[in-house]
PDB file of C-alpha atoms in Angstrom:
ATOM      1  CA  UNK A  20     135.222  50.182  65.229  1.00  0.00           C
ATOM      2  CA  UNK A  21     136.252  46.661  66.463  1.00  0.00           C
ATOM      3  CA  UNK A  22     135.972  45.398  70.028  1.00  0.00           C
ATOM      4  CA  UNK A  23     139.513  45.655  72.002  1.00  0.00           C
ATOM      5  CA  UNK A  24     139.924  43.957  75.146  1.00  0.00           C
ATOM      6  CA  UNK A  25     139.524  47.305  77.012  1.00  0.00           C
ATOM      7  CA  UNK A  26     135.892  46.949  76.289  1.00  0.00           C
ATOM      8  CA  UNK A  27     135.827  43.542  77.901  1.00  0.00           C
ATOM      9  CA  UNK A  28     137.889  45.159  80.947  1.00  0.00           C
ATOM     10  CA  UNK A  29     136.022  47.579  81.771  1.00  0.00           C
ATOM     11  CA  UNK A  30     132.774  45.838  81.576  1.00  0.00           C
ATOM     12  CA  UNK A  31     134.095  43.638  83.712  1.00  0.00           C
ATOM     13  CA  UNK A  32     135.183  46.595  86.176  1.00  0.00           C
ATOM     14  CA  UNK A  33     131.755  47.776  86.158  1.00  0.00           C
ATOM     15  CA  UNK A  34     130.605  44.758  86.863  1.00  0.00           C
ATOM     16  CA  UNK A  35     132.877  44.710  90.112  1.00  0.00           C
ATOM     17  CA  UNK A  36     131.646  47.893  91.198  1.00  0.00           C
ATOM     18  CA  UNK A  37     128.734  47.070  91.254  1.00  0.00           C
ATOM     19  CA  UNK A  38     128.939  44.163  93.436  1.00  0.00           C
ATOM     20  CA  UNK A  39     131.028  46.398  95.440  1.00  0.00           C
ATOM     21  CA  UNK A  40     127.792  48.404  95.912  1.00  0.00           C
ATOM     22  CA  UNK A  41     125.804  45.304  96.827  1.00  0.00           C
ATOM     23  CA  UNK A  42     127.775  44.025  99.309  1.00  0.00           C
ATOM     24  CA  UNK A  43     127.819  47.493 101.381  1.00  0.00           C
ATOM     25  CA  UNK A  44     124.392  48.316 100.637  1.00  0.00           C
ATOM     26  CA  UNK A  45     122.123  45.548 101.040  1.00  0.00           C
ATOM     27  CA  UNK A  46     120.693  44.460 103.913  1.00  0.00           C
ATOM     28  CA  UNK A  47     119.542  40.343 103.129  1.00  0.00           C
ATOM     29  CA  UNK A  48     122.548  38.130 103.671  1.00  0.00           C
ATOM     30  CA  UNK A  49     121.341  36.167 100.362  1.00  0.00           C
ATOM     31  CA  UNK A  50     121.699  38.956  98.357  1.00  0.00           C
ATOM     32  CA  UNK A  51     124.910  40.184  99.638  1.00  0.00           C
ATOM     33  CA  UNK A  52     126.076  36.499  98.695  1.00  0.00           C
ATOM     34  CA  UNK A  53     124.805  36.714  95.543  1.00  0.00           C
ATOM     35  CA  UNK A  54     126.753  40.073  95.044  1.00  0.00           C
ATOM     36  CA  UNK A  55     129.666  38.065  96.004  1.00  0.00           C
ATOM     37  CA  UNK A  56     128.867  35.502  93.096  1.00  0.00           C
ATOM     38  CA  UNK A  57     128.776  38.534  90.377  1.00  0.00           C
ATOM     39  CA  UNK A  58     132.386  39.824  91.801  1.00  0.00           C
ATOM     40  CA  UNK A  59     133.386  36.270  91.221  1.00  0.00           C
ATOM     41  CA  UNK A  60     131.801  36.513  87.614  1.00  0.00           C
ATOM     42  CA  UNK A  61     133.331  39.647  86.789  1.00  0.00           C
ATOM     43  CA  UNK A  62     136.648  38.217  87.906  1.00  0.00           C
ATOM     44  CA  UNK A  63     135.974  35.129  85.225  1.00  0.00           C
ATOM     45  CA  UNK A  64     135.413  37.613  82.568  1.00  0.00           C
ATOM     46  CA  UNK A  65     138.775  39.226  82.877  1.00  0.00           C
ATOM     47  CA  UNK A  66     140.448  35.947  82.883  1.00  0.00           C
ATOM     48  CA  UNK A  67     138.261  34.697  79.607  1.00  0.00           C
ATOM     49  CA  UNK A  68     139.068  37.883  77.722  1.00  0.00           C
ATOM     50  CA  UNK A  69     142.943  38.114  78.523  1.00  0.00           C
ATOM     51  CA  UNK A  70     142.755  34.443  77.580  1.00  0.00           C
ATOM     52  CA  UNK A  71     141.132  34.638  74.369  1.00  0.00           C
ATOM     53  CA  UNK A  72     142.892  37.519  73.280  1.00  0.00           C
ATOM     54  CA  UNK A  73     146.821  35.976  74.340  1.00  0.00           C
ATOM     55  CA  UNK A  74     145.601  32.534  72.623  1.00  0.00           C
ATOM     56  CA  UNK A  75     146.017  30.704  75.592  1.00  0.00           C
ATOM     57  CA  UNK A  76     143.593  28.473  77.796  1.00  0.00           C
ATOM     58  CA  UNK A  77     145.522  28.913  81.076  1.00  0.00           C
ATOM     59  CA  UNK A  78     142.787  31.458  81.676  1.00  0.00           C
ATOM     60  CA  UNK A  79     140.034  29.245  81.019  1.00  0.00           C
ATOM     61  CA  UNK A  80     141.417  26.496  83.292  1.00  0.00           C
ATOM     62  CA  UNK A  81     141.560  29.408  86.085  1.00  0.00           C
ATOM     63  CA  UNK A  82     138.178  30.121  85.224  1.00  0.00           C
ATOM     64  CA  UNK A  83     137.065  26.190  85.882  1.00  0.00           C
ATOM     65  CA  UNK A  84     138.770  25.905  89.430  1.00  0.00           C
ATOM     66  CA  UNK A  85     137.272  29.868  90.100  1.00  0.00           C
ATOM     67  CA  UNK A  86     133.945  27.986  89.348  1.00  0.00           C
ATOM     68  CA  UNK A  87     134.441  24.835  91.797  1.00  0.00           C
ATOM     69  CA  UNK A  88     135.603  27.414  94.659  1.00  0.00           C
ATOM     70  CA  UNK A  89     131.998  29.318  93.516  1.00  0.00           C
ATOM     71  CA  UNK A  90     130.232  26.111  93.884  1.00  0.00           C
ATOM     72  CA  UNK A  91     131.691  24.852  97.212  1.00  0.00           C
ATOM     73  CA  UNK A  92     131.450  28.444  99.140  1.00  0.00           C
ATOM     74  CA  UNK A  93     127.894  28.947  97.524  1.00  0.00           C
ATOM     75  CA  UNK A  94     126.885  25.556  99.478  1.00  0.00           C
ATOM     76  CA  UNK A  95     128.828  26.120 102.481  1.00  0.00           C
ATOM     77  CA  UNK A  96     127.616  29.735 102.875  1.00  0.00           C
ATOM     78  CA  UNK A  97     123.864  29.029 102.030  1.00  0.00           C
ATOM     79  CA  UNK A  98     124.131  26.381 105.022  1.00  0.00           C
ATOM     80  CA  UNK A  99     125.587  28.778 107.467  1.00  0.00           C
ATOM     81  CA  UNK A 100     122.326  30.956 106.559  1.00  0.00           C
ATOM     82  CA  UNK A 101     120.124  28.739 107.220  1.00  0.00           C
ATOM     83  CA  UNK A 102     121.769  27.456 110.598  1.00  0.00           C
ATOM     84  CA  UNK A 103     121.921  31.578 111.642  1.00  0.00           C
ATOM     85  CA  UNK A 104     118.051  31.514 110.151  1.00  0.00           C
ATOM     86  CA  UNK A 105     117.215  28.938 112.828  1.00  0.00           C
ATOM     87  CA  UNK A 106     119.058  30.279 115.091  1.00  0.00           C
ATOM     88  CA  UNK A 107     117.636  34.330 114.867  1.00  0.00           C
ATOM     89  CA  UNK A 108     114.816  33.771 112.376  1.00  0.00           C
ATOM     90  CA  UNK A 109     116.052  36.677 110.132  1.00  0.00           C
ATOM     91  CA  UNK A 110     118.624  36.852 107.534  1.00  0.00           C
ATOM     92  CA  UNK A 111     118.695  40.620 107.884  1.00  0.00           C
ATOM     93  CA  UNK A 112     122.774  41.172 108.834  1.00  0.00           C
ATOM     94  CA  UNK A 113     121.893  43.958 110.593  1.00  0.00           C
ATOM     95  CA  UNK A 114     120.175  41.643 113.192  1.00  0.00           C
ATOM     96  CA  UNK A 115     123.251  39.373 113.622  1.00  0.00           C
ATOM     97  CA  UNK A 116     125.795  40.722 115.861  1.00  0.00           C
ATOM     98  CA  UNK A 117     126.343  36.607 117.744  1.00  0.00           C
ATOM     99  CA  UNK A 118     130.216  37.676 117.421  1.00  0.00           C
ATOM    100  CA  UNK A 119     129.828  41.159 118.747  1.00  0.00           C
ATOM    101  CA  UNK A 120     130.467  41.780 122.201  1.00  0.00           C
TER     102      UNK A 120
ATOM    103  CA  UNK B  25     129.251  47.772  62.571  1.00  0.00           C
ATOM    104  CA  UNK B  26     130.747  43.771  62.673  1.00  0.00           C
ATOM    105  CA  UNK B  27     128.213  41.426  64.347  1.00  0.00           C
ATOM    106  CA  UNK B  28     131.439  40.788  67.160  1.00  0.00           C
ATOM    107  CA  UNK B  29     130.377  44.479  67.901  1.00  0.00           C
ATOM    108  CA  UNK B  30     126.911  44.198  67.492  1.00  0.00           C
ATOM    109  CA  UNK B  31     126.629  41.300  70.064  1.00  0.00           C
ATOM    110  CA  UNK B  32     128.914  42.658  72.699  1.00  0.00           C
ATOM    111  CA  UNK B  33     127.220  45.649  73.046  1.00  0.00           C
ATOM    112  CA  UNK B  34     123.890  43.828  73.381  1.00  0.00           C
ATOM    113  CA  UNK B  35     125.408  41.405  75.744  1.00  0.00           C
ATOM    114  CA  UNK B  36     127.024  44.031  77.341  1.00  0.00           C
ATOM    115  CA  UNK B  37     124.357  46.316  78.125  1.00  0.00           C
ATOM    116  CA  UNK B  38     122.361  43.228  79.627  1.00  0.00           C
ATOM    117  CA  UNK B  39     125.019  42.205  81.800  1.00  0.00           C
ATOM    118  CA  UNK B  40     125.251  45.803  83.042  1.00  0.00           C
ATOM    119  CA  UNK B  41     121.982  46.362  83.015  1.00  0.00           C
ATOM    120  CA  UNK B  42     120.912  43.014  84.857  1.00  0.00           C
ATOM    121  CA  UNK B  43     123.412  44.094  87.350  1.00  0.00           C
ATOM    122  CA  UNK B  44     122.271  47.154  88.458  1.00  0.00           C
ATOM    123  CA  UNK B  45     118.871  45.910  88.713  1.00  0.00           C
ATOM    124  CA  UNK B  46     119.849  43.235  90.268  1.00  0.00           C
ATOM    125  CA  UNK B  47     121.495  45.294  93.754  1.00  0.00           C
ATOM    126  CA  UNK B  48     118.418  47.705  93.423  1.00  0.00           C
ATOM    127  CA  UNK B  49     115.465  45.399  93.646  1.00  0.00           C
ATOM    128  CA  UNK B  50     114.110  44.882  97.500  1.00  0.00           C
ATOM    129  CA  UNK B  51     112.713  41.302  96.813  1.00  0.00           C
ATOM    130  CA  UNK B  52     115.086  38.947  96.877  1.00  0.00           C
ATOM    131  CA  UNK B  53     113.745  36.242  94.738  1.00  0.00           C
ATOM    132  CA  UNK B  54     113.644  39.158  91.606  1.00  0.00           C
ATOM    133  CA  UNK B  55     117.601  39.757  92.515  1.00  0.00           C
ATOM    134  CA  UNK B  56     117.887  36.180  91.778  1.00  0.00           C
ATOM    135  CA  UNK B  57     116.367  36.304  88.708  1.00  0.00           C
ATOM    136  CA  UNK B  58     118.344  39.177  87.160  1.00  0.00           C
ATOM    137  CA  UNK B  59     121.732  37.639  88.111  1.00  0.00           C
ATOM    138  CA  UNK B  60     120.500  34.332  86.461  1.00  0.00           C
ATOM    139  CA  UNK B  61     120.173  37.074  83.477  1.00  0.00           C
ATOM    140  CA  UNK B  62     123.617  38.606  84.404  1.00  0.00           C
ATOM    141  CA  UNK B  63     125.290  35.363  84.095  1.00  0.00           C
ATOM    142  CA  UNK B  64     123.418  33.992  80.518  1.00  0.00           C
ATOM    143  CA  UNK B  65     124.545  37.225  79.007  1.00  0.00           C
ATOM    144  CA  UNK B  66     127.980  36.767  80.015  1.00  0.00           C
ATOM    145  CA  UNK B  67     127.794  33.174  79.019  1.00  0.00           C
ATOM    146  CA  UNK B  68     127.334  35.048  75.660  1.00  0.00           C
ATOM    147  CA  UNK B  69     130.511  37.453  75.418  1.00  0.00           C
ATOM    148  CA  UNK B  70     132.300  33.711  76.059  1.00  0.00           C
ATOM    149  CA  UNK B  71     130.976  32.402  73.278  1.00  0.00           C
ATOM    150  CA  UNK B  72     131.919  36.049  71.528  1.00  0.00           C
ATOM    151  CA  UNK B  73     135.262  35.657  72.843  1.00  0.00           C
ATOM    152  CA  UNK B  74     136.217  31.927  71.959  1.00  0.00           C
ATOM    153  CA  UNK B  75     135.536  30.228  74.830  1.00  0.00           C
ATOM    154  CA  UNK B  76     132.794  27.263  74.128  1.00  0.00           C
ATOM    155  CA  UNK B  77     133.661  25.195  77.111  1.00  0.00           C
ATOM    156  CA  UNK B  78     133.660  27.868  79.857  1.00  0.00           C
ATOM    157  CA  UNK B  79     130.257  29.195  78.074  1.00  0.00           C
ATOM    158  CA  UNK B  80     128.292  25.976  78.208  1.00  0.00           C
ATOM    159  CA  UNK B  81     129.568  25.436  82.078  1.00  0.00           C
ATOM    160  CA  UNK B  82     128.778  28.849  82.919  1.00  0.00           C
ATOM    161  CA  UNK B  83     125.260  27.865  81.699  1.00  0.00           C
ATOM    162  CA  UNK B  84     124.719  24.941  83.800  1.00  0.00           C
ATOM    163  CA  UNK B  85     126.667  25.284  86.833  1.00  0.00           C
ATOM    164  CA  UNK B  86     126.345  29.387  87.754  1.00  0.00           C
ATOM    165  CA  UNK B  87     122.606  29.599  85.957  1.00  0.00           C
ATOM    166  CA  UNK B  88     122.100  26.040  86.599  1.00  0.00           C
ATOM    167  CA  UNK B  89     123.486  24.356  89.646  1.00  0.00           C
ATOM    168  CA  UNK B  90     124.046  27.920  91.945  1.00  0.00           C
ATOM    169  CA  UNK B  91     121.035  30.134  91.574  1.00  0.00           C
ATOM    170  CA  UNK B  92     118.679  27.244  91.386  1.00  0.00           C
ATOM    171  CA  UNK B  93     120.677  26.604  95.040  1.00  0.00           C
ATOM    172  CA  UNK B  94     120.198  30.002  95.830  1.00  0.00           C
ATOM    173  CA  UNK B  95     116.523  30.403  94.904  1.00  0.00           C
ATOM    174  CA  UNK B  96     115.468  27.166  96.642  1.00  0.00           C
ATOM    175  CA  UNK B  97     117.167  28.595  99.959  1.00  0.00           C
ATOM    176  CA  UNK B  98     115.260  31.788  99.452  1.00  0.00           C
ATOM    177  CA  UNK B  99     112.213  30.013  98.855  1.00  0.00           C
ATOM    178  CA  UNK B 100     112.283  27.994 102.195  1.00  0.00           C
ATOM    179  CA  UNK B 101     113.629  30.898 104.400  1.00  0.00           C
ATOM    180  CA  UNK B 102     110.987  33.422 102.756  1.00  0.00           C
ATOM    181  CA  UNK B 103     112.778  36.781 103.992  1.00  0.00           C
ATOM    182  CA  UNK B 104     110.864  39.562 104.809  1.00  0.00           C
ATOM    183  CA  UNK B 105     111.446  42.170 101.774  1.00  0.00           C
ATOM    184  CA  UNK B 106     113.961  45.114 102.424  1.00  0.00           C
ATOM    185  CA  UNK B 107     112.882  48.664 102.436  1.00  0.00           C
ATOM    186  CA  UNK B 108     113.198  50.294  99.004  1.00  0.00           C
ATOM    187  CA  UNK B 109     116.785  50.916  97.817  1.00  0.00           C
ATOM    188  CA  UNK B 110     117.167  54.431  99.516  1.00  0.00           C
ATOM    189  CA  UNK B 111     114.640  54.470 101.909  1.00  0.00           C
ATOM    190  CA  UNK B 112     116.830  53.068 104.850  1.00  0.00           C
ATOM    191  CA  UNK B 113     120.070  54.948 105.790  1.00  0.00           C
ATOM    192  CA  UNK B 114     120.821  56.702 102.536  1.00  0.00           C
ATOM    193  CA  UNK B 115     123.791  58.509 103.647  1.00  0.00           C
ATOM    194  CA  UNK B 116     125.689  55.135 104.168  1.00  0.00           C
ATOM    195  CA  UNK B 117     124.351  54.060 100.839  1.00  0.00           C
ATOM    196  CA  UNK B 118     125.534  57.094  99.173  1.00  0.00           C
ATOM    197  CA  UNK B 119     129.064  56.711 100.621  1.00  0.00           C
ATOM    198  CA  UNK B 120     129.211  52.912  99.636  1.00  0.00           C
ATOM    199  CA  UNK B 121     128.297  54.030  95.831  1.00  0.00           C
ATOM    200  CA  UNK B 122     131.222  56.299  96.127  1.00  0.00           C
ATOM    201  CA  UNK B 123     133.627  54.107  97.089  1.00  0.00           C
ATOM    202  CA  UNK B 124     132.802  51.749  94.572  1.00  0.00           C
ATOM    203  CA  UNK B 125     132.721  54.474  92.437  1.00  0.00           C
ATOM    204  CA  UNK B 126     136.513  55.319  93.453  1.00  0.00           C
ATOM    205  CA  UNK B 127     137.338  51.370  92.630  1.00  0.00           C
ATOM    206  CA  UNK B 128     135.970  51.868  89.238  1.00  0.00           C
ATOM    207  CA  UNK B 129     137.387  54.576  88.338  1.00  0.00           C
ATOM    208  CA  UNK B 130     140.560  53.239  89.555  1.00  0.00           C
ATOM    209  CA  UNK B 131     140.346  50.148  87.463  1.00  0.00           C
ATOM    210  CA  UNK B 132     139.280  52.832  84.477  1.00  0.00           C
ATOM    211  CA  UNK B 133     142.655  54.285  85.455  1.00  0.00           C
ATOM    212  CA  UNK B 134     144.898  51.569  85.022  1.00  0.00           C
ATOM    213  CA  UNK B 135     143.221  50.257  81.599  1.00  0.00           C
ATOM    214  CA  UNK B 136     143.581  52.863  79.798  1.00  0.00           C
ATOM    215  CA  UNK B 137     147.190  53.696  81.420  1.00  0.00           C
ATOM    216  CA  UNK B 138     148.178  50.179  80.703  1.00  0.00           C
ATOM    217  CA  UNK B 139     146.494  50.014  77.161  1.00  0.00           C
ATOM    218  CA  UNK B 140     146.958  46.021  76.952  1.00  0.00           C
ATOM    219  CA  UNK B 141     145.445  46.270  73.318  1.00  0.00           C
ATOM    220  CA  UNK B 142     148.576  47.641  71.988  1.00  0.00           C
ATOM    221  CA  UNK B 143     150.461  44.927  73.513  1.00  0.00           C
ATOM    222  CA  UNK B 144     148.331  41.593  72.553  1.00  0.00           C
ATOM    223  CA  UNK B 145     146.533  41.590  69.019  1.00  0.00           C
ATOM    224  CA  UNK B 146     144.357  38.481  69.341  1.00  0.00           C
ATOM    225  CA  UNK B 147     145.190  36.114  67.025  1.00  0.00           C
ATOM    226  CA  UNK B 148     141.906  34.141  66.343  1.00  0.00           C
ATOM    227  CA  UNK B 149     142.996  30.318  65.372  1.00  0.00           C
ATOM    228  CA  UNK B 150     145.267  30.419  68.567  1.00  0.00           C
ATOM    229  CA  UNK B 151     141.814  31.643  70.307  1.00  0.00           C
ATOM    230  CA  UNK B 152     139.536  29.240  69.187  1.00  0.00           C
ATOM    231  CA  UNK B 153     142.344  26.704  70.004  1.00  0.00           C
ATOM    232  CA  UNK B 154     142.648  26.981  73.389  1.00  0.00           C
ATOM    233  CA  UNK B 155     139.147  27.346  74.361  1.00  0.00           C
ATOM    234  CA  UNK B 156     137.810  24.086  73.487  1.00  0.00           C
ATOM    235  CA  UNK B 157     136.987  20.961  75.313  1.00  0.00           C
ATOM    236  CA  UNK B 158     140.035  19.371  74.348  1.00  0.00           C
ATOM    237  CA  UNK B 159     142.828  22.073  75.232  1.00  0.00           C
ATOM    238  CA  UNK B 160     141.232  22.560  78.400  1.00  0.00           C
ATOM    239  CA  UNK B 161     140.873  18.440  78.695  1.00  0.00           C
ATOM    240  CA  UNK B 162     144.046  17.723  77.548  1.00  0.00           C
ATOM    241  CA  UNK B 163     145.850  20.527  80.398  1.00  0.00           C
ATOM    242  CA  UNK B 164     143.699  19.192  83.093  1.00  0.00           C
ATOM    243  CA  UNK B 165     144.609  15.879  83.206  1.00  0.00           C
ATOM    244  CA  UNK B 166     148.445  16.320  82.331  1.00  0.00           C
ATOM    245  CA  UNK B 167     149.652  19.685  83.889  1.00  0.00           C
ATOM    246  CA  UNK B 168     147.147  20.528  86.051  1.00  0.00           C
ATOM    247  CA  UNK B 169     146.063  16.962  87.458  1.00  0.00           C
ATOM    248  CA  UNK B 170     146.984  18.267  91.090  1.00  0.00           C
ATOM    249  CA  UNK B 171     144.919  20.831  90.999  1.00  0.00           C
ATOM    250  CA  UNK B 172     142.123  19.203  89.666  1.00  0.00           C
ATOM    251  CA  UNK B 173     142.383  16.591  92.307  1.00  0.00           C
ATOM    252  CA  UNK B 174     142.454  19.337  94.891  1.00  0.00           C
ATOM    253  CA  UNK B 175     139.398  20.943  93.317  1.00  0.00           C
ATOM    254  CA  UNK B 176     137.663  17.286  93.568  1.00  0.00           C
ATOM    255  CA  UNK B 177     138.514  16.898  96.747  1.00  0.00           C
ATOM    256  CA  UNK B 178     137.202  20.687  98.481  1.00  0.00           C
ATOM    257  CA  UNK B 179     133.792  20.081  96.715  1.00  0.00           C
ATOM    258  CA  UNK B 180     133.587  16.626  98.680  1.00  0.00           C
ATOM    259  CA  UNK B 181     134.650  18.775 101.451  1.00  0.00           C
ATOM    260  CA  UNK B 182     132.543  21.501 100.984  1.00  0.00           C
ATOM    261  CA  UNK B 183     129.355  19.160 100.497  1.00  0.00           C
ATOM    262  CA  UNK B 184     129.989  17.092 104.106  1.00  0.00           C
ATOM    263  CA  UNK B 185     130.626  20.573 105.687  1.00  0.00           C
ATOM    264  CA  UNK B 186     127.341  21.853 104.428  1.00  0.00           C
ATOM    265  CA  UNK B 187     125.596  18.618 105.403  1.00  0.00           C
ATOM    266  CA  UNK B 188     126.690  18.782 109.360  1.00  0.00           C
ATOM    267  CA  UNK B 189     126.587  22.459 109.248  1.00  0.00           C
ATOM    268  CA  UNK B 190     122.653  22.683 108.276  1.00  0.00           C
ATOM    269  CA  UNK B 191     121.727  19.448 110.112  1.00  0.00           C
ATOM    270  CA  UNK B 192     119.456  20.160 113.603  1.00  0.00           C
ATOM    271  CA  UNK B 193     121.685  19.347 115.837  1.00  0.00           C
ATOM    272  CA  UNK B 194     124.818  17.505 116.573  1.00  0.00           C
ATOM    273  CA  UNK B 195     125.322  14.122 118.115  1.00  0.00           C
TER     274      UNK B 195
END
């Protein structure tokens, strides 16, 4: 019994679905954000698995860039959440509806 | 069972369980701590896949920098706990889980239909070579130098953007 690439892909698909569930069900903006990070991580796992099985480093480079973008996104997103909290005194996304009319 | 198999199932189940616990806890701090556990076990999986540089970067960047930022913001804002996972609007949640299950089964169908393991066989030497810092650094500074510079510029722009957005008022 050996570990094939399908094992990694299935685990990655499962983590992605859990991330989708988190984004759709949670009401706290910060936890929604963490679920998005989980989905990015599952995509990273797919890239690394393929890269390792193909013996090619391009997947690793892509993961490196995904990490950079995730860091930038986390910084800007949390700044937006702080600005929203200052305005509405809540992080519940049901109560943040200032873009609706 | 080889060591690789045992470690895969150990880290894989740890990652899956930590992810499920993360989305079901009502306290945001506990969610963040379980996300850190999930990321650490993913780093273990990267090590099994011979991706040394990515594993260390995962620990430093994700579990270190990004999650500290998240915990810092959670403790700064002190958001009130949500209600228990199924206590509020259970119909919407069941529908969301249904959607996520459809996504998962689509992925699983594609994976078992495509059978990538019949197309690629792991060449261990090439895989170890591809994951070293030397190889990734060489690629970053030769073929991928323009994306690398763009990533640096993106980080600068994000830093300035975060400062401007979270500043008290605009002058």
